mmCIF file with all atom_site columns, C-alpha atoms in Angstrom:
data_model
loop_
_atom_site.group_PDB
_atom_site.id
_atom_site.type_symbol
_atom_site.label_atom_id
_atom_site.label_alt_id
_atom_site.label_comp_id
_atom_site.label_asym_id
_atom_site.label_entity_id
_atom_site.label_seq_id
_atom_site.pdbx_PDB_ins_code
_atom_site.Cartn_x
_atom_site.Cartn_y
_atom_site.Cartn_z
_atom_site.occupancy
_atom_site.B_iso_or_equiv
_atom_site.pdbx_formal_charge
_atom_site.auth_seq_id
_atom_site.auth_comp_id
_atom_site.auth_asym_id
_atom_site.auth_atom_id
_atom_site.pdbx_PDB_model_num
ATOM 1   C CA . UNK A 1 1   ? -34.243 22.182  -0.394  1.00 82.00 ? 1   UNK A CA 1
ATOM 2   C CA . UNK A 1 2   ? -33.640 22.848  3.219   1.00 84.00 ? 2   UNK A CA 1
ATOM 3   C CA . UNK A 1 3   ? -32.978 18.930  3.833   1.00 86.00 ? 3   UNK A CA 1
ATOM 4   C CA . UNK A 1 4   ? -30.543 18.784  0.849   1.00 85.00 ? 4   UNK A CA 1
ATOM 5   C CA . UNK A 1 5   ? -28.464 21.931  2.111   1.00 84.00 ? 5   UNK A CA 1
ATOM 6   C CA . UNK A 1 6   ? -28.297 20.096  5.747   1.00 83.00 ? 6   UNK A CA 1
ATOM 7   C CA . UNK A 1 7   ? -27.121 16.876  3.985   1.00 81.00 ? 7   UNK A CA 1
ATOM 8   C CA . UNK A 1 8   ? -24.881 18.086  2.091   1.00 80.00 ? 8   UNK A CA 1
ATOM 9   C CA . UNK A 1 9   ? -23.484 20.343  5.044   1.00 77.00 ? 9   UNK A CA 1
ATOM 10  C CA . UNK A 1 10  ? -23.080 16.391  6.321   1.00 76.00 ? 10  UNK A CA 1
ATOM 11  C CA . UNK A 1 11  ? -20.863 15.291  3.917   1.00 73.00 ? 11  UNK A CA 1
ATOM 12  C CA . UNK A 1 12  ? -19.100 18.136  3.742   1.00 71.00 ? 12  UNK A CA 1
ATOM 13  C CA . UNK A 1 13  ? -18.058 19.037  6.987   1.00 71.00 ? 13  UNK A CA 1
ATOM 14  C CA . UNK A 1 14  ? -18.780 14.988  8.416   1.00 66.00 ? 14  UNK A CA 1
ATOM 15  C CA . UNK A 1 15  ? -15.785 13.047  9.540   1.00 63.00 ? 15  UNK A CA 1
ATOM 16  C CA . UNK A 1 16  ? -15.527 10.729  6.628   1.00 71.00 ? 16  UNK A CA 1
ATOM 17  C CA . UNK A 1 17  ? -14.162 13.330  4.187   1.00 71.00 ? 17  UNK A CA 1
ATOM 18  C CA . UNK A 1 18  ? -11.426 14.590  6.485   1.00 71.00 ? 18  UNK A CA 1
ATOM 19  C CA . UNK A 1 19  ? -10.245 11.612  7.352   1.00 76.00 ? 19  UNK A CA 1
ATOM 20  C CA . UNK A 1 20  ? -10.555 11.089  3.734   1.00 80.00 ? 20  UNK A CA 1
ATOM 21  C CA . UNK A 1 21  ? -8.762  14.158  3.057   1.00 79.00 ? 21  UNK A CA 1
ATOM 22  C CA . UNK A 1 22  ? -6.126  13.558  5.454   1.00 78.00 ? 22  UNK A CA 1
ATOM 23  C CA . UNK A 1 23  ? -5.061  9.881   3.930   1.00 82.00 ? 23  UNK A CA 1
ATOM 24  C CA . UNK A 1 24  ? -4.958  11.678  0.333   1.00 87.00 ? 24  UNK A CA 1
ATOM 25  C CA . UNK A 1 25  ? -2.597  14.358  1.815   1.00 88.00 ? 25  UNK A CA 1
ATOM 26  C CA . UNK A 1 26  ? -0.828  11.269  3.654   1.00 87.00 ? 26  UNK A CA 1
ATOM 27  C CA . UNK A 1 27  ? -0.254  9.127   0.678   1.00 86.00 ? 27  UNK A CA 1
ATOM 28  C CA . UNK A 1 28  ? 0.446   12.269  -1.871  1.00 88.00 ? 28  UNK A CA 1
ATOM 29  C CA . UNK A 1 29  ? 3.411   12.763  0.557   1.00 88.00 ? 29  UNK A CA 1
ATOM 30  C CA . UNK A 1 30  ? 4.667   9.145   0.768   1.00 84.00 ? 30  UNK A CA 1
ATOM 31  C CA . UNK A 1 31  ? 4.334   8.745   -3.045  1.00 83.00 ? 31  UNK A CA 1
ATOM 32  C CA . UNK A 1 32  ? 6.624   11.561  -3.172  1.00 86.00 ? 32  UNK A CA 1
ATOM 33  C CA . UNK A 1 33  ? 8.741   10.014  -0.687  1.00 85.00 ? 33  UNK A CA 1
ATOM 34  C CA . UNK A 1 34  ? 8.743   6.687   -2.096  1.00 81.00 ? 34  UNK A CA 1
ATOM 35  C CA . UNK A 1 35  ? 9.408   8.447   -5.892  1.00 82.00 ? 35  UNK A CA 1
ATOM 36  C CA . UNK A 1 36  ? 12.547  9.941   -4.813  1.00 86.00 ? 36  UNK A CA 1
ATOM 37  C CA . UNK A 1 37  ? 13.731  6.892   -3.050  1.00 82.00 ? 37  UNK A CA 1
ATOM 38  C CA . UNK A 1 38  ? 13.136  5.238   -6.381  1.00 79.00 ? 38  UNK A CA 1
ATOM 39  C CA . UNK A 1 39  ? 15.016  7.854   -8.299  1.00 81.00 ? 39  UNK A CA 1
ATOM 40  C CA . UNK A 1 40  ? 17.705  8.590   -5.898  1.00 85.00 ? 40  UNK A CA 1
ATOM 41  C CA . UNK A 1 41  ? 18.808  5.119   -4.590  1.00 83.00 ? 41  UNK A CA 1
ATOM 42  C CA . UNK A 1 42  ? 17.319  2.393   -7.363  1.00 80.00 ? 42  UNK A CA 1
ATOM 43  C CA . UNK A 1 43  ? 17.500  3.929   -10.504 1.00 80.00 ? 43  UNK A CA 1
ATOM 44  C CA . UNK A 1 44  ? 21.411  5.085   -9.567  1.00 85.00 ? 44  UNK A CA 1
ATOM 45  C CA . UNK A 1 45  ? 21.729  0.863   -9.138  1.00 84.00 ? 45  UNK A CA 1
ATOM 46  C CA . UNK A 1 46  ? 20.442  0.543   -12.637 1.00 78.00 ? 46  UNK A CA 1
ATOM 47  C CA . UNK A 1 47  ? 22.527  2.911   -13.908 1.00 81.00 ? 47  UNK A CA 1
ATOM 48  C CA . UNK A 1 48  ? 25.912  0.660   -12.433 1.00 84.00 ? 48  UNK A CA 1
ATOM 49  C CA . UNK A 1 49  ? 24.413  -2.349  -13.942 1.00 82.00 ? 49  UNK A CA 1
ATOM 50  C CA . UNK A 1 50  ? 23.385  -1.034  -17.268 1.00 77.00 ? 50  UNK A CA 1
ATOM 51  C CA . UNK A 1 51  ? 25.519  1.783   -17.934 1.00 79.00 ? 51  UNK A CA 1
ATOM 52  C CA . UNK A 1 52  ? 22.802  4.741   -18.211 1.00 77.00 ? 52  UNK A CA 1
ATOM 53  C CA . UNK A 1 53  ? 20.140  5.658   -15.367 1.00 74.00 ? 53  UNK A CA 1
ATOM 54  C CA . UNK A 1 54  ? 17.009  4.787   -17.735 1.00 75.00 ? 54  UNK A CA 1
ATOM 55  C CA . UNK A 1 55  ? 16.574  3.247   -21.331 1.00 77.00 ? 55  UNK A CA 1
ATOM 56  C CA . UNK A 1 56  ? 14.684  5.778   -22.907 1.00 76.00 ? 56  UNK A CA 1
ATOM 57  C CA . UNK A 1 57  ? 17.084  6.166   -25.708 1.00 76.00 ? 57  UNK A CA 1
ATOM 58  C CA . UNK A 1 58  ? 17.587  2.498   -26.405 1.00 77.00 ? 58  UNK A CA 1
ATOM 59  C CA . UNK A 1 59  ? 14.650  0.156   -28.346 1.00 76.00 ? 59  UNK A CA 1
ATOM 60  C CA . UNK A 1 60  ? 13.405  2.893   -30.558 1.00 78.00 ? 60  UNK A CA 1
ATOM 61  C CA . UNK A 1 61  ? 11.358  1.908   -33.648 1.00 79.00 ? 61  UNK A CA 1
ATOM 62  C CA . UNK A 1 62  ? 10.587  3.947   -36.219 1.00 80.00 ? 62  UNK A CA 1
ATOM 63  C CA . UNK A 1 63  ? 6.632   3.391   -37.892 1.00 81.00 ? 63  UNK A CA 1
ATOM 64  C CA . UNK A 1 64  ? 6.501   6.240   -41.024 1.00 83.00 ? 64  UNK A CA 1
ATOM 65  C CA . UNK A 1 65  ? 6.746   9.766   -38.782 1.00 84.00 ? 65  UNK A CA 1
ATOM 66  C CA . UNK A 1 66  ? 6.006   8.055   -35.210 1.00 82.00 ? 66  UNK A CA 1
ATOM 67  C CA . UNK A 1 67  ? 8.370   6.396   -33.089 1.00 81.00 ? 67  UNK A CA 1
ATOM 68  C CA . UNK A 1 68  ? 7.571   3.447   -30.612 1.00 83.00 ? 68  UNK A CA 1
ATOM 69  C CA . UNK A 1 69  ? 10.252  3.692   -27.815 1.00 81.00 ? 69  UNK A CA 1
ATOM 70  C CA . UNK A 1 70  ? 9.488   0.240   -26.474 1.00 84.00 ? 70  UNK A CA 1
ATOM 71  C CA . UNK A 1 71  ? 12.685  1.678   -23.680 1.00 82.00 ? 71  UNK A CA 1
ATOM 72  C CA . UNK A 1 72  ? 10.907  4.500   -22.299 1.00 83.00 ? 72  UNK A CA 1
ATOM 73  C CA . UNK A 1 73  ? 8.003   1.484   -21.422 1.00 86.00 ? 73  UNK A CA 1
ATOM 74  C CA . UNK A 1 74  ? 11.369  -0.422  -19.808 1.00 83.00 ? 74  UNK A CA 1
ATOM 75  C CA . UNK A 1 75  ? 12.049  2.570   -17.651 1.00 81.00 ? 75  UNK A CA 1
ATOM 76  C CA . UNK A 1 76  ? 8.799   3.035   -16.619 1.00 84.00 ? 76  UNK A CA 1
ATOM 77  C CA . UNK A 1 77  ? 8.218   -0.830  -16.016 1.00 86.00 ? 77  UNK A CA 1
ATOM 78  C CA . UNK A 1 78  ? 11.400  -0.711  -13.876 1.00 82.00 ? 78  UNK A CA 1
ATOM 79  C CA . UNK A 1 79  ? 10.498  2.060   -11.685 1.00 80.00 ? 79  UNK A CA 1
ATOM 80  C CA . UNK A 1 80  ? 6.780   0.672   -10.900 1.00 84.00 ? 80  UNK A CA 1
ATOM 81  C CA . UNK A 1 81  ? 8.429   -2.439  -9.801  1.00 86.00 ? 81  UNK A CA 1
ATOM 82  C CA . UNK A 1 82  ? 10.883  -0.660  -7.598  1.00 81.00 ? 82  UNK A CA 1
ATOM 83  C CA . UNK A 1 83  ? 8.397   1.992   -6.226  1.00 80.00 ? 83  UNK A CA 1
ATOM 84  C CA . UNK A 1 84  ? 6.256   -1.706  -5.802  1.00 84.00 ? 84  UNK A CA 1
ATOM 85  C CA . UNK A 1 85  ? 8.877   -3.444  -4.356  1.00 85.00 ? 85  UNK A CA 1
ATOM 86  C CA . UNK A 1 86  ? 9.540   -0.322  -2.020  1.00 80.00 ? 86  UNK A CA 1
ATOM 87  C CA . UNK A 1 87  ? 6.143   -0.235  -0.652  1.00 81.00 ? 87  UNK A CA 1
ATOM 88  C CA . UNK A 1 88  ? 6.000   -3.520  -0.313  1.00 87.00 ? 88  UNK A CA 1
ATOM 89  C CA . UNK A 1 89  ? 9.008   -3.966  2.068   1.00 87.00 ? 89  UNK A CA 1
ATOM 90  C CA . UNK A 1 90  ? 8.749   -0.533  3.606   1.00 83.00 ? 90  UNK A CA 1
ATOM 91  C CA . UNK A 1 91  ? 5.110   -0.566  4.638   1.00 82.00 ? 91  UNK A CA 1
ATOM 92  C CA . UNK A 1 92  ? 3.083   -3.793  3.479   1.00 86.00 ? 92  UNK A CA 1
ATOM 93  C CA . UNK A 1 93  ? 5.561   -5.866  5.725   1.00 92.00 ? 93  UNK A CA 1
ATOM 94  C CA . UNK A 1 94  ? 5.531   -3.928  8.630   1.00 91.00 ? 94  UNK A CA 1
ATOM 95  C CA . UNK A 1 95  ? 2.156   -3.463  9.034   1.00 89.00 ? 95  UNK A CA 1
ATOM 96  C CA . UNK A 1 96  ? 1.223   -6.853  8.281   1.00 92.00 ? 96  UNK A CA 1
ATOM 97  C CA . UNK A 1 97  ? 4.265   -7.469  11.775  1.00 92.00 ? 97  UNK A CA 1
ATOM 98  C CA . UNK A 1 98  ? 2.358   -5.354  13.660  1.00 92.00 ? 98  UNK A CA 1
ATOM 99  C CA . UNK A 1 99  ? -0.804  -6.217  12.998  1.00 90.00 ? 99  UNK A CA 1
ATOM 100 C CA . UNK A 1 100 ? -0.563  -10.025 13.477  1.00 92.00 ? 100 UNK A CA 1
ATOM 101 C CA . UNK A 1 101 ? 0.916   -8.734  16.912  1.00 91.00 ? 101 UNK A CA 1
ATOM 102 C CA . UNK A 1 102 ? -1.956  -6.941  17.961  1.00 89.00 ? 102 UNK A CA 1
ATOM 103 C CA . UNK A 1 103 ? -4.436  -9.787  16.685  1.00 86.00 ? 103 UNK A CA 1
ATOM 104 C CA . UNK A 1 104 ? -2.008  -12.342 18.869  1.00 84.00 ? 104 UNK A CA 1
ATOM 105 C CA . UNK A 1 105 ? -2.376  -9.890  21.607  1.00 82.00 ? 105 UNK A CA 1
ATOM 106 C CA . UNK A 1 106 ? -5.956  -9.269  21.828  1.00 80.00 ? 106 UNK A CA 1
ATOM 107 C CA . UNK A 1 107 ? -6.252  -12.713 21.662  1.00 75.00 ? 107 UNK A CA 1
ATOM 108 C CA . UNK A 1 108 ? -4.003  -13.148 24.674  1.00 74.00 ? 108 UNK A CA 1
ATOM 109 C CA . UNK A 1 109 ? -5.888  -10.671 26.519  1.00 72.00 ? 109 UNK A CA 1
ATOM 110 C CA . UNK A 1 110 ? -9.469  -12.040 25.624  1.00 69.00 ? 110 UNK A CA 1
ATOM 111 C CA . UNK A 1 111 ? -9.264  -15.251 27.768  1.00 71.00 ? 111 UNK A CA 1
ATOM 112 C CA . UNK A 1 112 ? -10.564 -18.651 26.711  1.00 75.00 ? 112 UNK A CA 1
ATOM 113 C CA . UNK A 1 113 ? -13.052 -18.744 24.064  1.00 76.00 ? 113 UNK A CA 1
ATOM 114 C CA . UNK A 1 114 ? -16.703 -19.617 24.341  1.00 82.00 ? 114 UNK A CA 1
ATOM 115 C CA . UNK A 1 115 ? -16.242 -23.162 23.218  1.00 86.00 ? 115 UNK A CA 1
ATOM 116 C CA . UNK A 1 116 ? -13.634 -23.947 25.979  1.00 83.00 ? 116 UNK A CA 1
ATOM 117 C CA . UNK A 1 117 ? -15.343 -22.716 28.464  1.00 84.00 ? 117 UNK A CA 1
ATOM 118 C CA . UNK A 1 118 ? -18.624 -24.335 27.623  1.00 87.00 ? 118 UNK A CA 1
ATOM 119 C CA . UNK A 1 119 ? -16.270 -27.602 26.884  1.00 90.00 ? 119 UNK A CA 1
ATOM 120 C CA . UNK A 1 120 ? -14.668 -27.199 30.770  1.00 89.00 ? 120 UNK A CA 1
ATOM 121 C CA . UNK A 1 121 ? -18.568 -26.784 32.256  1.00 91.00 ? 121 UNK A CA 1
ATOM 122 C CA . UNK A 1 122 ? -19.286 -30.215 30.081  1.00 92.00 ? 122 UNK A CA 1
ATOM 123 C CA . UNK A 1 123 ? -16.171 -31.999 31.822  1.00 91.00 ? 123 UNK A CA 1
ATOM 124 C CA . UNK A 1 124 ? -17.232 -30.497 35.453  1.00 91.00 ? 124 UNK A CA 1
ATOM 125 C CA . UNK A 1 125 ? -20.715 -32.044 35.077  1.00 92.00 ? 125 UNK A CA 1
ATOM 126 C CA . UNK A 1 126 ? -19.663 -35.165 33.469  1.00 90.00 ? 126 UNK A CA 1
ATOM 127 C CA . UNK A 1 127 ? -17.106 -35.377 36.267  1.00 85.00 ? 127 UNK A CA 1
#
């Protein structure tokens, strides 16, 4: 029992969960960020285009006492692309820059490989 307690003490208090914790808390915030870009900037586009800010009142279809709205699916469809499109340009991008900088980088900084320097010894004894 005593060995359970101390493992789960572990987990709970173990650096894995915070930083766990602390990328939840991150990405709850940029969602947020992200959601109101989406409804502040792209869906205001849409609106210029189409003539209303979403399409939840167009593409209705009535089935006996339900009601398929086929344009609230539209709306929604639109603003996953944009919140996709958002993230995609605003962080996917970027990092993807930066890290292929740091890979070119540390490969700067590393020297010559194995394989060329074994390859130079070869040419200084067959010399």
């Amino acid at each position: 029992m005593k060995k359970l307690l101390n493992d789960f003490k572990e987990f709970a208090v173990g650096g894995n969960l915070i930083e766990i914790a602390v990328g939840l808390v991150m990405a709850l915030a940029f969602g947020a960020l992200i959601n109101v870009f989406v409804a502040a900037l792209i869906m205001p586009i849409v609106a210029g285009i189409f003539g209303q800010p979403d399409f939840s009142s167009l593409w209705k279809l009535g089935v006996g006492e339900a009601t398929m709205e086929f344009g609230t699916f539209v709306t929604a469809l639109i603003q996953f692309l944009s919140i996709a499109f958002a993230v995609y340009f605003f962080v996917v991008r970027p990092y993807k820059a930066y890290t292929d900088r740091q890979a070119a980088a540390e490969e700067e900084a590393a020297g010559p490989s194995e394989i060329d320097l074994l390859t130079d010894i070869r040419d200084a004894l067959a010399r």
